[in-house]
Coordinates of C-alpha atoms in Angstrom, one line a residue:
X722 CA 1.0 159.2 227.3
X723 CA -2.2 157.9 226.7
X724 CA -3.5 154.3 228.3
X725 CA -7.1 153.4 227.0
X726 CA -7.3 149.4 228.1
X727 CA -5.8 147.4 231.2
X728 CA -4.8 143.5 230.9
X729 CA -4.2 141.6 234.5
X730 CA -1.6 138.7 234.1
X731 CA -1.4 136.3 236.9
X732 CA 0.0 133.4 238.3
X733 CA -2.0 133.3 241.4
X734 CA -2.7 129.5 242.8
X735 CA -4.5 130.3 246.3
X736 CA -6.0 133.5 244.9
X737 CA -4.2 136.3 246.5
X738 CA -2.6 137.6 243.2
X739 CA -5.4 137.5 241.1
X740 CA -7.6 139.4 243.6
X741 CA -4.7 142.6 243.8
X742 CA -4.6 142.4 239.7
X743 CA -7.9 142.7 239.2
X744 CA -8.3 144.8 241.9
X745 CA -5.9 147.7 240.3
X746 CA -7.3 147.0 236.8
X747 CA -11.0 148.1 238.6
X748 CA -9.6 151.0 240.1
X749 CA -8.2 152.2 236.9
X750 CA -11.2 152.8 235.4
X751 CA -9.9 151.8 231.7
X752 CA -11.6 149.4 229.4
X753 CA -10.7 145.9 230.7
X754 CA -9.1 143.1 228.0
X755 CA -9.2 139.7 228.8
X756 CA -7.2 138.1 231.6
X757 CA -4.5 135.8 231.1
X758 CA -4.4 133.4 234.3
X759 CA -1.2 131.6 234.5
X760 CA -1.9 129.5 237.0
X761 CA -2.6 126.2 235.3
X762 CA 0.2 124.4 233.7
X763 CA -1.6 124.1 230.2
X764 CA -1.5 128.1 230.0
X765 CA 2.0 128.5 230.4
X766 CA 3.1 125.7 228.4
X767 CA 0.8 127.1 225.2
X768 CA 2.8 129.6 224.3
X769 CA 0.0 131.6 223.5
X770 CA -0.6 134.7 225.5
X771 CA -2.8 137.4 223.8
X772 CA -1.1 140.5 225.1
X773 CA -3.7 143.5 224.1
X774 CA -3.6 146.2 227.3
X775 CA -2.1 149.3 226.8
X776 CA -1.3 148.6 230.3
X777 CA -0.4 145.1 231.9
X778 CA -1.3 144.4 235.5
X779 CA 1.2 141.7 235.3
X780 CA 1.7 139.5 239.3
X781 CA 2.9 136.9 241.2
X782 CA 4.1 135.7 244.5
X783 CA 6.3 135.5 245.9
X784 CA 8.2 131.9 246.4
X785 CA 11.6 131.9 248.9
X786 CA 12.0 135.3 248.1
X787 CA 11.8 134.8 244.5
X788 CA 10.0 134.8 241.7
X789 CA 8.6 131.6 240.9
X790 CA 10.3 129.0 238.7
X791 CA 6.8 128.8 236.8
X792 CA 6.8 132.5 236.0
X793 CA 10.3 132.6 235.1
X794 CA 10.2 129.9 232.1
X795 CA 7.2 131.9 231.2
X796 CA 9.1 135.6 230.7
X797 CA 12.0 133.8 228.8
X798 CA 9.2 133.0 226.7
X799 CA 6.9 136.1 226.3
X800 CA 7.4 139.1 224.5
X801 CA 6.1 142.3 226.2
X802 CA 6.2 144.0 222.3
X803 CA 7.1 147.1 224.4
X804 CA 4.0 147.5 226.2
X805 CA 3.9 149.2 229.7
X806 CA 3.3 147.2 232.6
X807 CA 3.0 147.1 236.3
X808 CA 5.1 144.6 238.3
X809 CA 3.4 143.1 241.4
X810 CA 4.8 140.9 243.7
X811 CA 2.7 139.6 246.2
X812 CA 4.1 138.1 249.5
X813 CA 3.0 136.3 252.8
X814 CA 4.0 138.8 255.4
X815 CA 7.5 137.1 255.9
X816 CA 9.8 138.6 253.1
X817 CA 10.2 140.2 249.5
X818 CA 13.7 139.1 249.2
X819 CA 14.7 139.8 245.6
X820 CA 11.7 139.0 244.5
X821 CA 10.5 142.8 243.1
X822 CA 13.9 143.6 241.5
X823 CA 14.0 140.4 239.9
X824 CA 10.4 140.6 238.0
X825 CA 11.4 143.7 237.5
X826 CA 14.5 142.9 235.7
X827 CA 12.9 139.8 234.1
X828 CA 10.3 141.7 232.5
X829 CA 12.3 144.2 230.9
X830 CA 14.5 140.9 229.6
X831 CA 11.2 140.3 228.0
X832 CA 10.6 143.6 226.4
X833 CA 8.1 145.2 228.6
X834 CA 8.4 148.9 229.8
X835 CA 8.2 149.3 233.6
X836 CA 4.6 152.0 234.5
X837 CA 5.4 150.8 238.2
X838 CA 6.4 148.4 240.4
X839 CA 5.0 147.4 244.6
X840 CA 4.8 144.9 246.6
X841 CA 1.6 143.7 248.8
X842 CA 0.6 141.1 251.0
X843 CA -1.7 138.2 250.9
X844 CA -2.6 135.4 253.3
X845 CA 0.2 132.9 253.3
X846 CA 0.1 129.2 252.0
X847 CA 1.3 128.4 254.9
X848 CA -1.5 130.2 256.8
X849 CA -4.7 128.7 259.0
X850 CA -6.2 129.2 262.1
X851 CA -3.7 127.2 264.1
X852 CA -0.9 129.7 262.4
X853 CA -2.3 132.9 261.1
X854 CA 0.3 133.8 259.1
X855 CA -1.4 136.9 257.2
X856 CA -5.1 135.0 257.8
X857 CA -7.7 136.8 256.0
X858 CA -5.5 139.2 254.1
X859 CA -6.1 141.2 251.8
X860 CA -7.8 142.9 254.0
X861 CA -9.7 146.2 254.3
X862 CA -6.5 148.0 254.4
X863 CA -4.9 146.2 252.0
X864 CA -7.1 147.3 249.5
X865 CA -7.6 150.8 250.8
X866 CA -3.5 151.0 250.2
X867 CA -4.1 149.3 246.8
X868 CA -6.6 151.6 246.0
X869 CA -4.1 154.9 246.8
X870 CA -1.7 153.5 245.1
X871 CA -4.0 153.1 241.8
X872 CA -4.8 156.7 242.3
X873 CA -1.6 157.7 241.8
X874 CA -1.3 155.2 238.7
X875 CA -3.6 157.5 237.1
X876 CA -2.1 160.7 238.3
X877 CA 1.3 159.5 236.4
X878 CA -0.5 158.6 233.7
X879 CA -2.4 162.1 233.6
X880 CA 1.4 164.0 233.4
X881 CA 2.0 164.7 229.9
X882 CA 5.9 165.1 230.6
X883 CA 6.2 161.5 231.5
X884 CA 7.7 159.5 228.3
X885 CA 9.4 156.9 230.3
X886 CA 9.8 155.6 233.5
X887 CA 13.7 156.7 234.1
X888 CA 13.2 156.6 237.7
X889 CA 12.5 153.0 237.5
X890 CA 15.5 151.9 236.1
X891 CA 17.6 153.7 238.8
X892 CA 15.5 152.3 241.6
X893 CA 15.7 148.4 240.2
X894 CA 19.0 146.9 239.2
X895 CA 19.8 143.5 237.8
X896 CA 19.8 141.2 242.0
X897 CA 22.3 139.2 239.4
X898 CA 20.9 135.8 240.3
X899 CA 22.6 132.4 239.2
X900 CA 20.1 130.8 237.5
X901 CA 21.8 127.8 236.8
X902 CA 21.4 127.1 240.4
X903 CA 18.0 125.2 241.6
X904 CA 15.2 127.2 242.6
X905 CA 14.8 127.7 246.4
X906 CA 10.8 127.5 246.2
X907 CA 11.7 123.6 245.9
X908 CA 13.0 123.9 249.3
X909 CA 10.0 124.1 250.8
X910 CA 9.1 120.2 251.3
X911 CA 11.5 121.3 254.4
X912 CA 9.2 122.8 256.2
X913 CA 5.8 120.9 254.8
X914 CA 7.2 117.4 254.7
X915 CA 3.8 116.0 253.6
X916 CA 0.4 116.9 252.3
X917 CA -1.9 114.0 253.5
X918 CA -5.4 113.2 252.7
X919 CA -7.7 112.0 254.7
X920 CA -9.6 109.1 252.9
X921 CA -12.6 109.1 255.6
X922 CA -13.7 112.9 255.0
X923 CA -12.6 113.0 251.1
X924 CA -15.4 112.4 248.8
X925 CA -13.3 112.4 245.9
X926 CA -14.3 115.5 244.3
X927 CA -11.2 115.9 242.9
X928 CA -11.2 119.7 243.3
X929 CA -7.5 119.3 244.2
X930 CA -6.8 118.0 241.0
X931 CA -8.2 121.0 239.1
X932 CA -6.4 123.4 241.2
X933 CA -3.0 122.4 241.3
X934 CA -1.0 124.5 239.0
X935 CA 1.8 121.9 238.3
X936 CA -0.6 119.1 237.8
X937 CA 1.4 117.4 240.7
X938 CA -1.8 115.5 241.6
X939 CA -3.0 112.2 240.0
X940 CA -6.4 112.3 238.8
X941 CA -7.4 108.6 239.6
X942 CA -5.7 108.2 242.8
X943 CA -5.4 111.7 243.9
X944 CA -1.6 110.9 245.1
X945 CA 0.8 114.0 245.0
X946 CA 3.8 113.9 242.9
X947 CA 6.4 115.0 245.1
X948 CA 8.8 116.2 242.2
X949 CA 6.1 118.2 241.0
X950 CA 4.5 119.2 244.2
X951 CA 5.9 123.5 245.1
X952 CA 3.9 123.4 248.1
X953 CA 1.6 126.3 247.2
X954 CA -1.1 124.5 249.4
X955 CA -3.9 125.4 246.8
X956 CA -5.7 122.1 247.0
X957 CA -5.6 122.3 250.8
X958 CA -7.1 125.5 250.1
X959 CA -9.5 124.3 248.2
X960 CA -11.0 121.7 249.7
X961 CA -14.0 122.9 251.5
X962 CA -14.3 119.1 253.3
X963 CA -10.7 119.9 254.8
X964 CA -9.4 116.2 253.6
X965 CA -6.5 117.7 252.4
X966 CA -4.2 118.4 255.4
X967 CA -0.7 119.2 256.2
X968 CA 2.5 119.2 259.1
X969 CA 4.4 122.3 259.0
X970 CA 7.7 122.0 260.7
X971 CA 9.6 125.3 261.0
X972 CA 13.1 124.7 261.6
X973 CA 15.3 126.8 264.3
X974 CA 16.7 129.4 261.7
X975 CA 13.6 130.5 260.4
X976 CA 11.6 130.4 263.9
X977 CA 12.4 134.0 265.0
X978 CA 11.3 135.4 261.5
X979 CA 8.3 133.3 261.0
X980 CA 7.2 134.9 264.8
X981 CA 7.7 138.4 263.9
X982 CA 5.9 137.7 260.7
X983 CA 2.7 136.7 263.3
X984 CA 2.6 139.7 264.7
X985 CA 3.7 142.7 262.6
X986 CA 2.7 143.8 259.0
X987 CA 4.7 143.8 256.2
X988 CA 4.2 147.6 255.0
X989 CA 3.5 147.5 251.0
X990 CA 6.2 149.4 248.9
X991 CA 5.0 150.8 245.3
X992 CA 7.2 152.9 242.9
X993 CA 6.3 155.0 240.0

């Protein structure tokens, strides 16, 4: 088995995903292709998506547990051509859910052959100094963990006996999920009712607009779409004037796992 080139694919809004992609691809040490960003609405709708890696760093977030609507309509779209790839989720310190068996499961729907699989943390959209929900991260020992689990990457890769990655397909089965059903990243307006902006400190720089990866966000009046809007929180992110602001409002069944997620780490999972 022999892997001469690495390819990240992301759909990373507030940056998180992107940064563990690259990351891995770095540590590998092969000869990097071009990234494909999937952020941006005009990417995924192209249908265009150069696939030239031996190896894809493919990632996302997580959203609800899930993988994100976005992503989805993407891998019903793509075709892997039977390359080998590395699934990454990437959560906010509060759950997988089904998240890593289901981008596994959608990715071999889409003809790519699973290298790996794990599941790291980065800071939260939800996350700011008034609720440090995974503030900061990745952090130094995010990407020492990353880092070990790139090494053995290339140790797999190194073992001439491996032909395909059988263990895989015992370890991730089909989370047989209703798709037919809406998406439960569209839920979150519950617990961010409202993104505001605050007309005194914006200068209208419009940052916001470029960001937003649903292009939920009016370019002349910078008004949100709420239809549009997944609450990713990139163009509060964004905004280094802090115009863009919003109210998060946990309600009482999610209180006692949003506190535990304050306070204790998420350990990362990886499989090869």
């Amino acid at each position: 088995m022999e892997f001469h080139s690495v390819q990240p694919i992301f759909f990373s809004p507030t940056g998180n995903t992107k940064k563990y992609c690259t990351r891995i691809a770095f540590y590998l040490g092969l000869s990097l292709e071009k990234s494909i960003d999937l952020t941006y609405t005009r990417t995924r709708n192209s249908g265009k998506w150069d696939l030239r890696g031996d190896l894809i760093i493919f990632g996302t977030p997580v959203y609800a547990g899930r993988v994100p609507d976005q992503i989805i309509k993407v891998l019903n779209q793509i075709n892997g051509e039977n390359r080998w790839c590395i699934a990454l989720v990437i959560n906010g310190n509060v759950s997988n859910g089904k998240a890593l068996n289901e981008f596994v499961t959608l990715l071999k729907s889409s003809n790519f052959r699973i290298f790996g699989a794990g599941s790291f943390t980065g800071m939260h959209s939800f996350g700011r100094e008034e609720f440090p929900l995974a503030l900061n991260r990745p952090d130094a020992e995010d990407f020492h963990n990353v880092q070990t689990f790139s090494h053995q990457i290339l140790k797999k890769m190194e073992n001439p006996g491996i032909t395909s990655p059988k263990s895989l397909e015992i370890i991730f089965q089909d989370p047989e999920i209703d798709y037919s059903q809406p998406h439960p990243q569209y839920r979150a307006c519950v617990l961010v009712p409202t993104i505001k902006r605050d007309l005194e400190i914006c200068i209208t720089c419009r940052e916001c607009f470029a960001q937003c990866p649903t292009d939920a966000i009016d370019f002349t009046t910078l008004d949100i779409d709420e239809e549009k809007c997944i609450r990713c929180l990139a163009c509060v992110r964004v905004c280094k004037f802090k115009a863009r602001q919003f109210d998060l409002q946990i309600p009482p069944a999610l209180q006692e796992r949003f506190s535990q997620a304050l306070t204790q780490r998420l350990k990362p999972q990886w499989y090869l």
